[in-house]
Amino acid sequence: MLKVLIADDQKLLRESFRTIIERNSEIKVVACASNGKEAYELCGKLRPDVVLMDISMPLCNGTEATKLIKSQYPNIKVLIVTASDDQIDVCQAIRNGADGYILKSVGTEELILSIKSTFLGLQIIHKDVFKPETFAGHSEEPKAPRNNQITVEGVDVKLTDRELDIIEMIVEGKDNKEISASLFIAEGTVKNIITTIISKLHLKDRTQLAVFAIKNSLI
């Protein structure tokens, strides 16, 4: 049984989400929290599989709570469910370790699918809110020197400078044609390099690659 914790400061929404979710026989809501601090404390007691996390909450907001939860309980998945499509909120949530970000306007089936997909380790980002190019302009810290080596699933993976160049351009929102023009290489070569990068990092697509790069400060 997949265990879910709901964190939202609006009681009506908490109860609505609980009703919707528990119609699915594979998911159980183990608790509800009215703020991020309470959500963090309940994670320590109940160890849910997935936390549905609102952004705007008193005492401790959703992005701060996400950072706390992921730092102490990295195996707990955090799926942001919010009305905010503000790119700064999206950026902060992902940088703080959120495993997904969807809007409250999603339908019932999409909500259930998002919960299950997040639990399985898929990166769920609502198509209307994820704009990779915005991350380049909202970094809160000075840009660190490039790190060509990163550990993925316990294995050290080395990335070439060209691979890092391409990752950076993907995060900026460039397509294969634009990348090939910038690097003066064939579009097919760009495609092959991206495929190699995705394989090296055990990812599934460009969106996951962009999110991975942001989370792990590859750019």
PDB file of N, CA and C in Angstrom, residues 66-120:
ATOM      1  N   THR A  66      10.205  21.017   2.076  1.00  0.00           N
ATOM      2  CA  THR A  66      10.793  20.049   1.147  1.00  0.00           C
ATOM      3  C   THR A  66      12.281  19.865   1.439  1.00  0.00           C
ATOM      4  N   LYS A  67      12.979  20.971   1.639  1.00  0.00           N
ATOM      5  CA  LYS A  67      14.414  20.903   1.932  1.00  0.00           C
ATOM      6  C   LYS A  67      14.677  20.146   3.232  1.00  0.00           C
ATOM      7  N   LEU A  68      13.862  20.404   4.252  1.00  0.00           N
ATOM      8  CA  LEU A  68      14.012  19.708   5.530  1.00  0.00           C
ATOM      9  C   LEU A  68      13.774  18.208   5.375  1.00  0.00           C
ATOM     10  N   ILE A  69      12.684  17.872   4.715  1.00  0.00           N
ATOM     11  CA  ILE A  69      12.313  16.461   4.557  1.00  0.00           C
ATOM     12  C   ILE A  69      13.370  15.707   3.746  1.00  0.00           C
ATOM     13  N   LYS A  70      13.799  16.282   2.624  1.00  0.00           N
ATOM     14  CA  LYS A  70      14.754  15.581   1.763  1.00  0.00           C
ATOM     15  C   LYS A  70      16.130  15.469   2.416  1.00  0.00           C
ATOM     16  N   SER A  71      16.471  16.419   3.299  1.00  0.00           N
ATOM     17  CA  SER A  71      17.768  16.346   3.972  1.00  0.00           C
ATOM     18  C   SER A  71      17.801  15.248   5.025  1.00  0.00           C
ATOM     19  N   GLN A  72      16.659  15.006   5.675  1.00  0.00           N
ATOM     20  CA  GLN A  72      16.594  14.005   6.732  1.00  0.00           C
ATOM     21  C   GLN A  72      16.064  12.657   6.260  1.00  0.00           C
ATOM     22  N   TYR A  73      15.148  12.695   5.302  1.00  0.00           N
ATOM     23  CA  TYR A  73      14.503  11.461   4.819  1.00  0.00           C
ATOM     24  C   TYR A  73      14.541  11.438   3.285  1.00  0.00           C
ATOM     25  N   PRO A  74      15.716  11.245   2.701  1.00  0.00           N
ATOM     26  CA  PRO A  74      15.860  11.342   1.234  1.00  0.00           C
ATOM     27  C   PRO A  74      15.022  10.342   0.455  1.00  0.00           C
ATOM     28  N   ASN A  75      14.596   9.250   1.094  1.00  0.00           N
ATOM     29  CA  ASN A  75      13.799   8.255   0.376  1.00  0.00           C
ATOM     30  C   ASN A  75      12.320   8.635   0.276  1.00  0.00           C
ATOM     31  N   ILE A  76      11.903   9.637   1.064  1.00  0.00           N
ATOM     32  CA  ILE A  76      10.518  10.108   0.967  1.00  0.00           C
ATOM     33  C   ILE A  76      10.399  11.014  -0.251  1.00  0.00           C
ATOM     34  N   LYS A  77       9.456  10.723  -1.114  1.00  0.00           N
ATOM     35  CA  LYS A  77       9.246  11.540  -2.302  1.00  0.00           C
ATOM     36  C   LYS A  77       8.362  12.742  -1.955  1.00  0.00           C
ATOM     37  N   VAL A  78       8.691  13.888  -2.525  1.00  0.00           N
ATOM     38  CA  VAL A  78       7.894  15.098  -2.308  1.00  0.00           C
ATOM     39  C   VAL A  78       7.353  15.585  -3.650  1.00  0.00           C
ATOM     40  N   LEU A  79       6.027  15.593  -3.753  1.00  0.00           N
ATOM     41  CA  LEU A  79       5.355  16.071  -4.958  1.00  0.00           C
ATOM     42  C   LEU A  79       4.667  17.392  -4.622  1.00  0.00           C
ATOM     43  N   ILE A  80       5.141  18.476  -5.217  1.00  0.00           N
ATOM     44  CA  ILE A  80       4.522  19.782  -4.998  1.00  0.00           C
ATOM     45  C   ILE A  80       3.189  19.824  -5.739  1.00  0.00           C
ATOM     46  N   VAL A  81       2.123  20.169  -5.014  1.00  0.00           N
ATOM     47  CA  VAL A  81       0.798  20.337  -5.624  1.00  0.00           C
ATOM     48  C   VAL A  81       0.323  21.729  -5.214  1.00  0.00           C
ATOM     49  N   THR A  82       0.328  22.656  -6.138  1.00  0.00           N
ATOM     50  CA  THR A  82       0.130  24.056  -5.797  1.00  0.00           C
ATOM     51  C   THR A  82      -0.635  24.800  -6.880  1.00  0.00           C
ATOM     52  N   ALA A  83      -1.097  25.988  -6.527  1.00  0.00           N
ATOM     53  CA  ALA A  83      -1.745  26.847  -7.518  1.00  0.00           C
ATOM     54  C   ALA A  83      -0.724  27.754  -8.196  1.00  0.00           C
ATOM     55  N   SER A  84       0.498  27.774  -7.673  1.00  0.00           N
ATOM     56  CA  SER A  84       1.512  28.701  -8.172  1.00  0.00           C
ATOM     57  C   SER A  84       2.274  28.142  -9.370  1.00  0.00           C
ATOM     58  N   ASP A  85       2.254  28.907 -10.467  1.00  0.00           N
ATOM     59  CA  ASP A  85       3.092  28.553 -11.615  1.00  0.00           C
ATOM     60  C   ASP A  85       4.259  29.536 -11.749  1.00  0.00           C
ATOM     61  N   ASP A  86       4.531  30.271 -10.650  1.00  0.00           N
ATOM     62  CA  ASP A  86       5.637  31.222 -10.632  1.00  0.00           C
ATOM     63  C   ASP A  86       6.958  30.477 -10.801  1.00  0.00           C
ATOM     64  N   GLN A  87       7.789  30.957 -11.720  1.00  0.00           N
ATOM     65  CA  GLN A  87       9.020  30.239 -12.035  1.00  0.00           C
ATOM     66  C   GLN A  87      10.035  30.238 -10.881  1.00  0.00           C
ATOM     67  N   ILE A  88       9.974  31.255 -10.025  1.00  0.00           N
ATOM     68  CA  ILE A  88      10.866  31.260  -8.862  1.00  0.00           C
ATOM     69  C   ILE A  88      10.458  30.152  -7.898  1.00  0.00           C
ATOM     70  N   ASP A  89       9.147  29.963  -7.712  1.00  0.00           N
ATOM     71  CA  ASP A  89       8.673  28.869  -6.858  1.00  0.00           C
ATOM     72  C   ASP A  89       9.095  27.519  -7.422  1.00  0.00           C
ATOM     73  N   VAL A  90       8.937  27.364  -8.738  1.00  0.00           N
ATOM     74  CA  VAL A  90       9.330  26.099  -9.386  1.00  0.00           C
ATOM     75  C   VAL A  90      10.821  25.854  -9.189  1.00  0.00           C
ATOM     76  N   CYS A  91      11.620  26.891  -9.434  1.00  0.00           N
ATOM     77  CA  CYS A  91      13.073  26.787  -9.310  1.00  0.00           C
ATOM     78  C   CYS A  91      13.486  26.408  -7.898  1.00  0.00           C
ATOM     79  N   GLN A  92      12.943  27.102  -6.904  1.00  0.00           N
ATOM     80  CA  GLN A  92      13.303  26.833  -5.510  1.00  0.00           C
ATOM     81  C   GLN A  92      12.886  25.433  -5.080  1.00  0.00           C
ATOM     82  N   ALA A  93      11.700  25.018  -5.507  1.00  0.00           N
ATOM     83  CA  ALA A  93      11.207  23.690  -5.127  1.00  0.00           C
ATOM     84  C   ALA A  93      12.127  22.594  -5.667  1.00  0.00           C
ATOM     85  N   ILE A  94      12.510  22.707  -6.927  1.00  0.00           N
ATOM     86  CA  ILE A  94      13.372  21.694  -7.537  1.00  0.00           C
ATOM     87  C   ILE A  94      14.764  21.725  -6.916  1.00  0.00           C
ATOM     88  N   ARG A  95      15.295  22.922  -6.682  1.00  0.00           N
ATOM     89  CA  ARG A  95      16.615  23.030  -6.056  1.00  0.00           C
ATOM     90  C   ARG A  95      16.603  22.463  -4.638  1.00  0.00           C
ATOM     91  N   ASN A  96      15.461  22.529  -3.972  1.00  0.00           N
ATOM     92  CA  ASN A  96      15.351  22.010  -2.603  1.00  0.00           C
ATOM     93  C   ASN A  96      15.043  20.525  -2.557  1.00  0.00           C
ATOM     94  N   GLY A  97      14.957  19.894  -3.734  1.00  0.00           N
ATOM     95  CA  GLY A  97      14.831  18.443  -3.770  1.00  0.00           C
ATOM     96  C   GLY A  97      13.481  17.880  -4.134  1.00  0.00           C
ATOM     97  N   ALA A  98      12.527  18.731  -4.527  1.00  0.00           N
ATOM     98  CA  ALA A  98      11.199  18.225  -4.899  1.00  0.00           C
ATOM     99  C   ALA A  98      11.316  17.208  -6.030  1.00  0.00           C
ATOM    100  N   ASP A  99      10.540  16.142  -5.921  1.00  0.00           N
ATOM    101  CA  ASP A  99      10.566  15.082  -6.939  1.00  0.00           C
ATOM    102  C   ASP A  99       9.563  15.332  -8.054  1.00  0.00           C
ATOM    103  N   GLY A 100       8.693  16.311  -7.874  1.00  0.00           N
ATOM    104  CA  GLY A 100       7.716  16.634  -8.889  1.00  0.00           C
ATOM    105  C   GLY A 100       7.023  17.939  -8.563  1.00  0.00           C
ATOM    106  N   TYR A 101       6.371  18.526  -9.573  1.00  0.00           N
ATOM    107  CA  TYR A 101       5.699  19.816  -9.392  1.00  0.00           C
ATOM    108  C   TYR A 101       4.497  19.843 -10.325  1.00  0.00           C
ATOM    109  N   ILE A 102       3.298  19.809  -9.751  1.00  0.00           N
ATOM    110  CA  ILE A 102       2.084  19.867 -10.560  1.00  0.00           C
ATOM    111  C   ILE A 102       1.154  20.944 -10.001  1.00  0.00           C
ATOM    112  N   LEU A 103       0.191  21.353 -10.804  1.00  0.00           N
ATOM    113  CA  LEU A 103      -0.759  22.390 -10.394  1.00  0.00           C
ATOM    114  C   LEU A 103      -2.042  21.770  -9.852  1.00  0.00           C
ATOM    115  N   LYS A 104      -2.717  22.514  -8.992  1.00  0.00           N
ATOM    116  CA  LYS A 104      -3.956  22.026  -8.392  1.00  0.00           C
ATOM    117  C   LYS A 104      -5.092  21.918  -9.412  1.00  0.00           C
ATOM    118  N   SER A 105      -4.870  22.449 -10.589  1.00  0.00           N
ATOM    119  CA  SER A 105      -5.881  22.375 -11.645  1.00  0.00           C
ATOM    120  C   SER A 105      -5.908  21.027 -12.353  1.00  0.00           C
ATOM    121  N   VAL A 106      -4.987  20.100 -11.983  1.00  0.00           N
ATOM    122  CA  VAL A 106      -4.957  18.788 -12.644  1.00  0.00           C
ATOM    123  C   VAL A 106      -6.234  18.014 -12.343  1.00  0.00           C
ATOM    124  N   GLY A 107      -6.555  17.092 -13.220  1.00  0.00           N
ATOM    125  CA  GLY A 107      -7.725  16.247 -13.003  1.00  0.00           C
ATOM    126  C   GLY A 107      -7.423  15.114 -12.029  1.00  0.00           C
ATOM    127  N   THR A 108      -8.475  14.409 -11.645  1.00  0.00           N
ATOM    128  CA  THR A 108      -8.338  13.320 -10.680  1.00  0.00           C
ATOM    129  C   THR A 108      -7.386  12.233 -11.160  1.00  0.00           C
ATOM    130  N   GLU A 109      -7.553  11.794 -12.395  1.00  0.00           N
ATOM    131  CA  GLU A 109      -6.705  10.722 -12.927  1.00  0.00           C
ATOM    132  C   GLU A 109      -5.247  11.148 -12.998  1.00  0.00           C
ATOM    133  N   GLU A 110      -5.014  12.412 -13.394  1.00  0.00           N
ATOM    134  CA  GLU A 110      -3.634  12.901 -13.494  1.00  0.00           C
ATOM    135  C   GLU A 110      -2.992  13.008 -12.115  1.00  0.00           C
ATOM    136  N   LEU A 111      -3.779  13.372 -11.109  1.00  0.00           N
ATOM    137  CA  LEU A 111      -3.254  13.446  -9.741  1.00  0.00           C
ATOM    138  C   LEU A 111      -2.802  12.069  -9.271  1.00  0.00           C
ATOM    139  N   ILE A 112      -3.660  11.073  -9.444  1.00  0.00           N
ATOM    140  CA  ILE A 112      -3.327   9.712  -9.011  1.00  0.00           C
ATOM    141  C   ILE A 112      -2.111   9.188  -9.772  1.00  0.00           C
ATOM    142  N   LEU A 113      -2.076   9.432 -11.071  1.00  0.00           N
ATOM    143  CA  LEU A 113      -0.947   8.984 -11.890  1.00  0.00           C
ATOM    144  C   LEU A 113       0.344   9.675 -11.451  1.00  0.00           C
ATOM    145  N   SER A 114       0.251  10.960 -11.114  1.00  0.00           N
ATOM    146  CA  SER A 114       1.428  11.711 -10.670  1.00  0.00           C
ATOM    147  C   SER A 114       1.970  11.155  -9.355  1.00  0.00           C
ATOM    148  N   ILE A 115       1.072  10.816  -8.438  1.00  0.00           N
ATOM    149  CA  ILE A 115       1.495  10.240  -7.154  1.00  0.00           C
ATOM    150  C   ILE A 115       2.215   8.914  -7.384  1.00  0.00           C
ATOM    151  N   LYS A 116       1.616   8.039  -8.173  1.00  0.00           N
ATOM    152  CA  LYS A 116       2.209   6.733  -8.422  1.00  0.00           C
ATOM    153  C   LYS A 116       3.537   6.848  -9.170  1.00  0.00           C
ATOM    154  N   SER A 117       3.598   7.758 -10.151  1.00  0.00           N
ATOM    155  CA  SER A 117       4.822   7.937 -10.932  1.00  0.00           C
ATOM    156  C   SER A 117       5.943   8.494 -10.069  1.00  0.00           C
ATOM    157  N   THR A 118       5.614   9.447  -9.198  1.00  0.00           N
ATOM    158  CA  THR A 118       6.611  10.014  -8.294  1.00  0.00           C
ATOM    159  C   THR A 118       7.148   8.939  -7.361  1.00  0.00           C
ATOM    160  N   PHE A 119       6.276   8.106  -6.843  1.00  0.00           N
ATOM    161  CA  PHE A 119       6.682   7.006  -5.972  1.00  0.00           C
ATOM    162  C   PHE A 119       7.652   6.064  -6.684  1.00  0.00           C
ATOM    163  N   LEU A 120       7.445   5.856  -7.982  1.00  0.00           N
ATOM    164  CA  LEU A 120       8.297   4.959  -8.764  1.00  0.00           C
ATOM    165  C   LEU A 120       9.611   5.606  -9.195  1.00  0.00           C
TER     166      LEU A 120
END
